[in-house]
Coordinates of C-alpha atoms and ligand atoms in Angstrom, one line a residue:
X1330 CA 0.0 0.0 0.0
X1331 CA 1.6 3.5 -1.6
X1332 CA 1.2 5.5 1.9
X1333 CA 0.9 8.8 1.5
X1334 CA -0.7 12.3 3.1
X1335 CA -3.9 13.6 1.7
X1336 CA -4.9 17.4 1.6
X1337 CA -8.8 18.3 3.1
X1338 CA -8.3 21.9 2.8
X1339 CA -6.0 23.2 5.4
X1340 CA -5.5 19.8 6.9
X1341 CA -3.6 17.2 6.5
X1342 CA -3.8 13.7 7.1
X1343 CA -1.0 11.6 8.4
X1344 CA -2.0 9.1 5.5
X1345 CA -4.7 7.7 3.0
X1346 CA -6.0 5.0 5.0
X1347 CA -9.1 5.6 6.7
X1348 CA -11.6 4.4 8.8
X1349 CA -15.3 4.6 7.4
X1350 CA -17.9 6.1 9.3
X1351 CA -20.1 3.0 11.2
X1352 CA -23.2 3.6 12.7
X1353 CA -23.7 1.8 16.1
X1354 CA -19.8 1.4 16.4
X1355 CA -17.5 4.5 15.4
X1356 CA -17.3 6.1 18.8
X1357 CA -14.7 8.2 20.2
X1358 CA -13.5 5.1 22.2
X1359 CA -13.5 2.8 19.2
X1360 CA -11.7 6.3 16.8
X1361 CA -8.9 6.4 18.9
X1362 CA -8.1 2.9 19.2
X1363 CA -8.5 3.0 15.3
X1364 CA -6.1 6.0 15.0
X1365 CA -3.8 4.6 17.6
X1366 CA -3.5 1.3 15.6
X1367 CA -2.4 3.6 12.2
X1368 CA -5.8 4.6 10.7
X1369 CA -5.0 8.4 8.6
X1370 CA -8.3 9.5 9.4
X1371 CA -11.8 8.8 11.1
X1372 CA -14.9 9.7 10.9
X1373 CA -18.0 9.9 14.1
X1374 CA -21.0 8.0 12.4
X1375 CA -23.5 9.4 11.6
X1376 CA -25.4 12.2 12.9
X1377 CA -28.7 13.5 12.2
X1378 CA -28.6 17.2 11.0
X1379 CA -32.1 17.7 12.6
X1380 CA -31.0 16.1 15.9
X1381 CA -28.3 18.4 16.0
X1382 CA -30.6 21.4 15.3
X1383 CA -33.4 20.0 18.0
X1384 CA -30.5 19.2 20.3
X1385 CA -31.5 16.1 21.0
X1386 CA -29.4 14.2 23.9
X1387 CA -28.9 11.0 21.6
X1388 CA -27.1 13.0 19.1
X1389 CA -24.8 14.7 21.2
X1390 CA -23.7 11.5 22.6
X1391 CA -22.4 10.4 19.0
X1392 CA -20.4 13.6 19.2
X1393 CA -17.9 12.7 22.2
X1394 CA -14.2 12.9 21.9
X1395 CA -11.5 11.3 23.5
X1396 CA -9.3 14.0 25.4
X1397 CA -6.2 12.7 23.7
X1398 CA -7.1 12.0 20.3
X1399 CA -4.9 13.4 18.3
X1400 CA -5.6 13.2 14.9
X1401 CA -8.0 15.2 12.5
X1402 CA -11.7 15.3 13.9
X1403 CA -13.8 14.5 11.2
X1404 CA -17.6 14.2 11.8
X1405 CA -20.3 12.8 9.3
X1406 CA -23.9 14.2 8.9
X1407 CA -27.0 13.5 7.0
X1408 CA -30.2 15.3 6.1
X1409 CA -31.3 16.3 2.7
X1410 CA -32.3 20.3 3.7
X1411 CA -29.4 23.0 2.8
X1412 CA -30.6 24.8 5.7
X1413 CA -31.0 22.2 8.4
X1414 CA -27.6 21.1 7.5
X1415 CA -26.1 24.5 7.5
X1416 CA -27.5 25.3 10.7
X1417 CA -26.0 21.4 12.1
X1418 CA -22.9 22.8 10.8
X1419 CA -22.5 25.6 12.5
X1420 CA -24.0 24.3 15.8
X1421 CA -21.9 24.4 18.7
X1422 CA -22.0 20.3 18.8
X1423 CA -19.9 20.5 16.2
X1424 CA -17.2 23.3 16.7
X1425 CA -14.5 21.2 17.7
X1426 CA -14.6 18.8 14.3
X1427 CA -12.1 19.9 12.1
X1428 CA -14.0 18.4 8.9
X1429 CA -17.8 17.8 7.9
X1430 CA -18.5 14.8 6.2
X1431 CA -22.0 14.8 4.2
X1432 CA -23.7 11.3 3.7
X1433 CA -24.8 11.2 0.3
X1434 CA -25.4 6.8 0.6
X1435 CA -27.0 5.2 3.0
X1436 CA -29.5 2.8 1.8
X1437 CA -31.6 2.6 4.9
X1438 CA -35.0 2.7 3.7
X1439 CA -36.2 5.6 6.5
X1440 CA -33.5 7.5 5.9
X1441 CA -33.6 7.3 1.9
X1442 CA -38.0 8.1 2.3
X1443 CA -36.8 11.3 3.6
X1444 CA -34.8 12.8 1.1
X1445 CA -31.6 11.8 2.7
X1446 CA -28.6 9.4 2.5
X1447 CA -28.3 7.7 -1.3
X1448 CA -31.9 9.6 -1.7
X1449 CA -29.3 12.8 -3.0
X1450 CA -27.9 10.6 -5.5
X1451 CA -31.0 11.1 -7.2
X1452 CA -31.1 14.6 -7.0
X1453 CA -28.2 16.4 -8.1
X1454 CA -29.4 20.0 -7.4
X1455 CA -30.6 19.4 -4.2
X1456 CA -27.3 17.9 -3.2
X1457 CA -25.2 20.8 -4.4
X1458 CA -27.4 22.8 -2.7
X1459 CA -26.4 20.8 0.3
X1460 CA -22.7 20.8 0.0
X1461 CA -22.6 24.8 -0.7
X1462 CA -25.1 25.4 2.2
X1463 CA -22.5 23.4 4.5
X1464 CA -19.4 25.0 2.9
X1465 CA -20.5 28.5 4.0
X1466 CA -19.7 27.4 7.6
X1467 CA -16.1 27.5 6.7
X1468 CA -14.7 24.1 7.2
X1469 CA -13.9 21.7 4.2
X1470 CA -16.4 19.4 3.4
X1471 CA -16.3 15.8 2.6
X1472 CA -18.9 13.5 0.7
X1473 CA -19.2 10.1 1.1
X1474 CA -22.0 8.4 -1.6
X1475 CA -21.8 5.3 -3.6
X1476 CA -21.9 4.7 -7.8
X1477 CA -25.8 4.3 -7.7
X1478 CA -29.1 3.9 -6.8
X1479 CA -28.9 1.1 -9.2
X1480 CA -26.5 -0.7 -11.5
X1481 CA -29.1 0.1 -14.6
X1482 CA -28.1 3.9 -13.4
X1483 CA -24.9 4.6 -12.5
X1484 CA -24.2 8.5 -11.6
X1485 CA -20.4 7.9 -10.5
X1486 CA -18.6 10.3 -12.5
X1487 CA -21.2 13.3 -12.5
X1488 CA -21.9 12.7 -8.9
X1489 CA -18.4 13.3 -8.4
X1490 CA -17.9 16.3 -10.6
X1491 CA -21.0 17.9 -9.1
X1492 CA -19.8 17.6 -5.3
X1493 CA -16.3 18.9 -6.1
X1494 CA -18.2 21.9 -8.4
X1495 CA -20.1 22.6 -5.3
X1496 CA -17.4 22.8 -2.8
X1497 CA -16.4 19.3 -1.6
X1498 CA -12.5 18.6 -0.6
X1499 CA -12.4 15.4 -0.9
X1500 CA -15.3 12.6 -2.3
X1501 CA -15.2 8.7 -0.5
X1502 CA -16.8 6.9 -3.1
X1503 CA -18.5 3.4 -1.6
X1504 CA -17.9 1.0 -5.0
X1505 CA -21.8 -0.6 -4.7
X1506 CA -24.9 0.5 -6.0
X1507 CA -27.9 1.2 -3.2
X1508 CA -29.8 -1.9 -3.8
X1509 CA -27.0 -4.1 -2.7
X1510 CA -26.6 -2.9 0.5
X1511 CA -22.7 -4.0 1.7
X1512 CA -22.7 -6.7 -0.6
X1513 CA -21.4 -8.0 -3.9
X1514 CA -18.3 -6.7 -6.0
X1515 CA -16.9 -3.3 -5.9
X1516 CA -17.3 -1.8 -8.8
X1517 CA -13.2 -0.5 -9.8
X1518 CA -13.7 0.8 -13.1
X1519 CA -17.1 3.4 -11.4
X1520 CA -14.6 4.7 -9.0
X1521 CA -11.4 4.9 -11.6
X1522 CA -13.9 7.5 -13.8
X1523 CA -14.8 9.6 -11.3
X1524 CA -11.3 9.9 -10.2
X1525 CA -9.6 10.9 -13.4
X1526 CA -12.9 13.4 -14.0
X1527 CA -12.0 15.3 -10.6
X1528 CA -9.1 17.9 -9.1
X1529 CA -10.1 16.6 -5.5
X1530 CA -8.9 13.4 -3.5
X1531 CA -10.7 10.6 -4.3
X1532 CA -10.6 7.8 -1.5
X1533 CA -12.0 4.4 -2.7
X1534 CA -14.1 2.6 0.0
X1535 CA -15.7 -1.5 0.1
X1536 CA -14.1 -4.8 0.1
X1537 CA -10.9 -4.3 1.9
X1538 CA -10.5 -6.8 4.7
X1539 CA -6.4 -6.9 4.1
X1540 CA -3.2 -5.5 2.8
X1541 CA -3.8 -6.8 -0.9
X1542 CA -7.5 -5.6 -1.0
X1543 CA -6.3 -2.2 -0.5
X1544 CA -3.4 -2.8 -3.0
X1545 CA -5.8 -4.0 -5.8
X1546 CA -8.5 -1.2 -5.0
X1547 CA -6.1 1.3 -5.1
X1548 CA -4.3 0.0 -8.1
X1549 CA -7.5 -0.9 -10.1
X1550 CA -9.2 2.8 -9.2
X1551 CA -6.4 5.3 -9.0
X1552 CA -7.6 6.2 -5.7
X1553 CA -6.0 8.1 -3.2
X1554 CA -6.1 6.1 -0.5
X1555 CA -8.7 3.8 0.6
X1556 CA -11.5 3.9 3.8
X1557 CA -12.0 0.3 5.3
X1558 CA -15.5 -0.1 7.4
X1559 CA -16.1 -4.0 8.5
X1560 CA -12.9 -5.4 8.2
X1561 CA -12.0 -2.6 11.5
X1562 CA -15.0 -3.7 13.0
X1563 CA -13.7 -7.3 13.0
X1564 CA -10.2 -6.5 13.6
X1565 CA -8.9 -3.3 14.2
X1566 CA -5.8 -4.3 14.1
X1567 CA -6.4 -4.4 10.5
X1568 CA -5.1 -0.9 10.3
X1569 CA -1.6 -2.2 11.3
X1570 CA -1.6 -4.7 8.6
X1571 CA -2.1 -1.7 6.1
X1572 CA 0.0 1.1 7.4
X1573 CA 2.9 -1.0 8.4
X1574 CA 2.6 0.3 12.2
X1575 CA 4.0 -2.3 14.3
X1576 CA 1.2 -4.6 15.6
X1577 CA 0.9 -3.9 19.5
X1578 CA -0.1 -6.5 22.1
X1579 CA -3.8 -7.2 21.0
X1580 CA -4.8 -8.2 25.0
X1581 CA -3.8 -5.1 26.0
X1582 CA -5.2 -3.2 23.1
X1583 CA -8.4 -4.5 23.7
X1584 CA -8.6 -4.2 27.5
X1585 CA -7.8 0.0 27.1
X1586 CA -10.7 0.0 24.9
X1587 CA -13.0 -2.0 27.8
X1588 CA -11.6 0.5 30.1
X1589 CA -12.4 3.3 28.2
X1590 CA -15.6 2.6 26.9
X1591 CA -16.9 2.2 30.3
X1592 CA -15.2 5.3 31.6
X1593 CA -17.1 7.2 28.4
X1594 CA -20.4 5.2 28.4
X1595 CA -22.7 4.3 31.0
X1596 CA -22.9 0.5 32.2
X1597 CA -25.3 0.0 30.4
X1598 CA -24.5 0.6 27.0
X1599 CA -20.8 -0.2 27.0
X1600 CA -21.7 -3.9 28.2
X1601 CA -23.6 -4.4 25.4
X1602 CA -21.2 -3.0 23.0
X1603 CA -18.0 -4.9 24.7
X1604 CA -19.2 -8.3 24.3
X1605 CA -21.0 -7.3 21.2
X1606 CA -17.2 -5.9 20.1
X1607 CA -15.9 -8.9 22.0
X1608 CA -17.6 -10.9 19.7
X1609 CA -16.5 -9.9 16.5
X1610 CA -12.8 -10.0 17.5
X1611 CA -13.0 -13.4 18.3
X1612 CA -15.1 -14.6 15.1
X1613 CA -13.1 -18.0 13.4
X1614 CA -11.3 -18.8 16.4
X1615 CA -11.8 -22.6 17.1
X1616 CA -13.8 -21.9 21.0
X1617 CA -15.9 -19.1 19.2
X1618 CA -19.2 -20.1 19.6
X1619 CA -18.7 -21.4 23.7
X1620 CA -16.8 -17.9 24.3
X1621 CA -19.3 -16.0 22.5
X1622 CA -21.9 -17.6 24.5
X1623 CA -20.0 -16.5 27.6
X1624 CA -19.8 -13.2 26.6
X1625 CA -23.4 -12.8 26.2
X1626 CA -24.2 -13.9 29.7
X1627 CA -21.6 -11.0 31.4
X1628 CA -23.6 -8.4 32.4
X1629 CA -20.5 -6.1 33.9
X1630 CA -16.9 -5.1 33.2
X1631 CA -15.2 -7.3 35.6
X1632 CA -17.1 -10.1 33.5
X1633 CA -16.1 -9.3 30.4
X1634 CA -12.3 -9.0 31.2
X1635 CA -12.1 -12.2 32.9
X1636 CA -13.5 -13.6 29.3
X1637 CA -11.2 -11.3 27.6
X1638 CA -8.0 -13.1 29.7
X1639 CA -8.3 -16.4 28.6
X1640 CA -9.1 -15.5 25.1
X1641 CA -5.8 -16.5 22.8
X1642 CA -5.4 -14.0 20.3
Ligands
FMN306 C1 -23.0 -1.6 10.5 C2 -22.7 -0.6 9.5 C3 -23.0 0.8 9.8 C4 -22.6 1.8 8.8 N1 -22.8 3.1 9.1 C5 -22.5 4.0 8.2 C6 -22.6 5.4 8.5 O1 -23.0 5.8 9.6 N2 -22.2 6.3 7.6 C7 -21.7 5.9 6.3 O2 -21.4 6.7 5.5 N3 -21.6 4.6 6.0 C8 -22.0 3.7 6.9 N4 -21.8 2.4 6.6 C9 -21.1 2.0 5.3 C10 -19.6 1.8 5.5 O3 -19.0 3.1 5.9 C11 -19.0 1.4 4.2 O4 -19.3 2.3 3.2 C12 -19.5 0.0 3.7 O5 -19.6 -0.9 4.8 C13 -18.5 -0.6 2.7 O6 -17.2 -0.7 3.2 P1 -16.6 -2.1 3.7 O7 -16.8 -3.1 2.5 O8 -15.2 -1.8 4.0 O9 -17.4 -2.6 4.9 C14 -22.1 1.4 7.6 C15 -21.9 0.0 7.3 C16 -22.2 -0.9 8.2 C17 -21.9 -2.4 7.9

């Protein structure tokens, strides 16, 4: 993997691979282990512009940061009104991000009814009209949207034009039509278009889940770098594999993250999300299914670390 820095506007990243936004799981706690572990960039998941302009206590949670996280703060929102997500934009929730990323594809039927998510890809103007209202609040903007609503109508290239004509600094392009969801091929030769029709970095995103997936994405798209959403849920340490950062002790990795997920979330909430996380890191290991088990019986920290100590990574 060709590591290098990537421009959004004033800020550069320490390099081009990323960590995709991931709703239910990107959280500060979950960021900073990311960026510890070598990942350039990451992004919060995402938020609702509304909830952000109705204040709404949910919201705000998504928005934490880690006191030492030291990377760029990049945060994503949705909505599919100019002025709603101005006003997000330039809502105190969101002064200390550095970058605004604007979901232009989520396929989440809800979200897409309302005029949001993938439902821009559809609507050129109106997104535009999206990316210049956000602009005005003076940070560089970031798009995230996929080829498609549908293979039959793929909008790649003038999707990507549009967003970089209306302001945009850099375009993660998800390889995938909306109708398929996460699955299926990545469509290279979508994403290699829209990158030789635009000035602005162009990171390819779906399918990587090692060091060669990224190679062939970036080689078959011309990307700049490339973002990586599963394959970190499953193994974080996924990010050391592609940015060549020496691979710490995984035990230890992974009881910080306990710690700090409990320290940030309440009991509640971080028990379900530890063994949930728990769960994923252990997935192919030959005791999987008894440990998992396990896991989903703790019902506090102390619990969940003594499973985490006799786990063999
Ligand atoms: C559980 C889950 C939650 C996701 N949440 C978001 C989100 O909040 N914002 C977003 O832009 N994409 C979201 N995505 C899409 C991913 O960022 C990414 O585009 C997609 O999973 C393809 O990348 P991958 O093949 O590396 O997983 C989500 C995907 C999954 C599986």
């Amino acid at each position: 993997m060709q590591l290098k820095s990537i421009d959004i506007g004033a800020f550069k990243t320490r390099n081009n691979v990323f960590l995709a936004p991931l709703a239910g799981y990107t959280n500060c706690v979950f960021r900073q282990m990311c960026y510890d572990l070598g990942a350039g960039l990451t992004f919060t998941e995402m938020v609702s512009a509304k909830g952000l302009c109705y204040n709404s206590a949910n919201t705000r949670e998504l928005l934490q940061l880690t006191p030492e996280y030291g990377g760029i703060k990049a945060v994503q929102i949705f909505g599919g009104e100019p002025s709603y997500m101005r006003r997000a934009a330039e809502s105190e929730e969101l002064a200390p991000f550095d970058v605004i990323d604007i979901n232009m594809g989520c396929p989440v039927p809800k979200i897409f009814k309302n005029g949001e998510g993938s439902a821009l890809m559809a609507d050129i103007p109106r997104a535009q009209a999206v990316v210049r209202e956000v602009v005005r609040a003076g940070k560089p903007i970031t798009v995230k949207f996929r080829i498609g609503l549908t293979p039959e109508h793929l909008v790649t290239r003038d999707f990507a034009r549009a967003m970089e004509d209306a302001g945009a600094s850099l375009i993660t392009i998800h390889g995938r039509t909306r109708d398929k969801i996460y699955s299926g091929p990545v469509n290279f030769d979508e994403i290699a278009s829209a990158k030789a029709a635009v000035n602005i970095p162009v990171i390819a995103n779906g399918g990587v889940f090692s060091l060669k997936d990224a190679e062939e994405l970036m080689a078959q798209t011309g990307a700049d770098g490339v973002a990586v959403a599963r394959a970190a849920m499953y193994n974080p340490f996924v990010f050391c594999e592609l940015t060549g950062t020496p691979e710490p002790d995984k035990k230890a990795v992974i009881g910080r993250q306990i710690e700090r997920t409990f320290s940030c979330f309440d009991e509640r909430f971080a028990t379900v999300y530890m063994r949930k996380m728990l769960s994923f890191y252990i997935k192919g290991m030959p005791d999987c299914s008894r440990m998992k088990a396990e896991l989903f019986r703790c019902s506090s920290r102390g619990e969940i670390e003594e499973v985490l100590s006799r786990i063999n990574f």
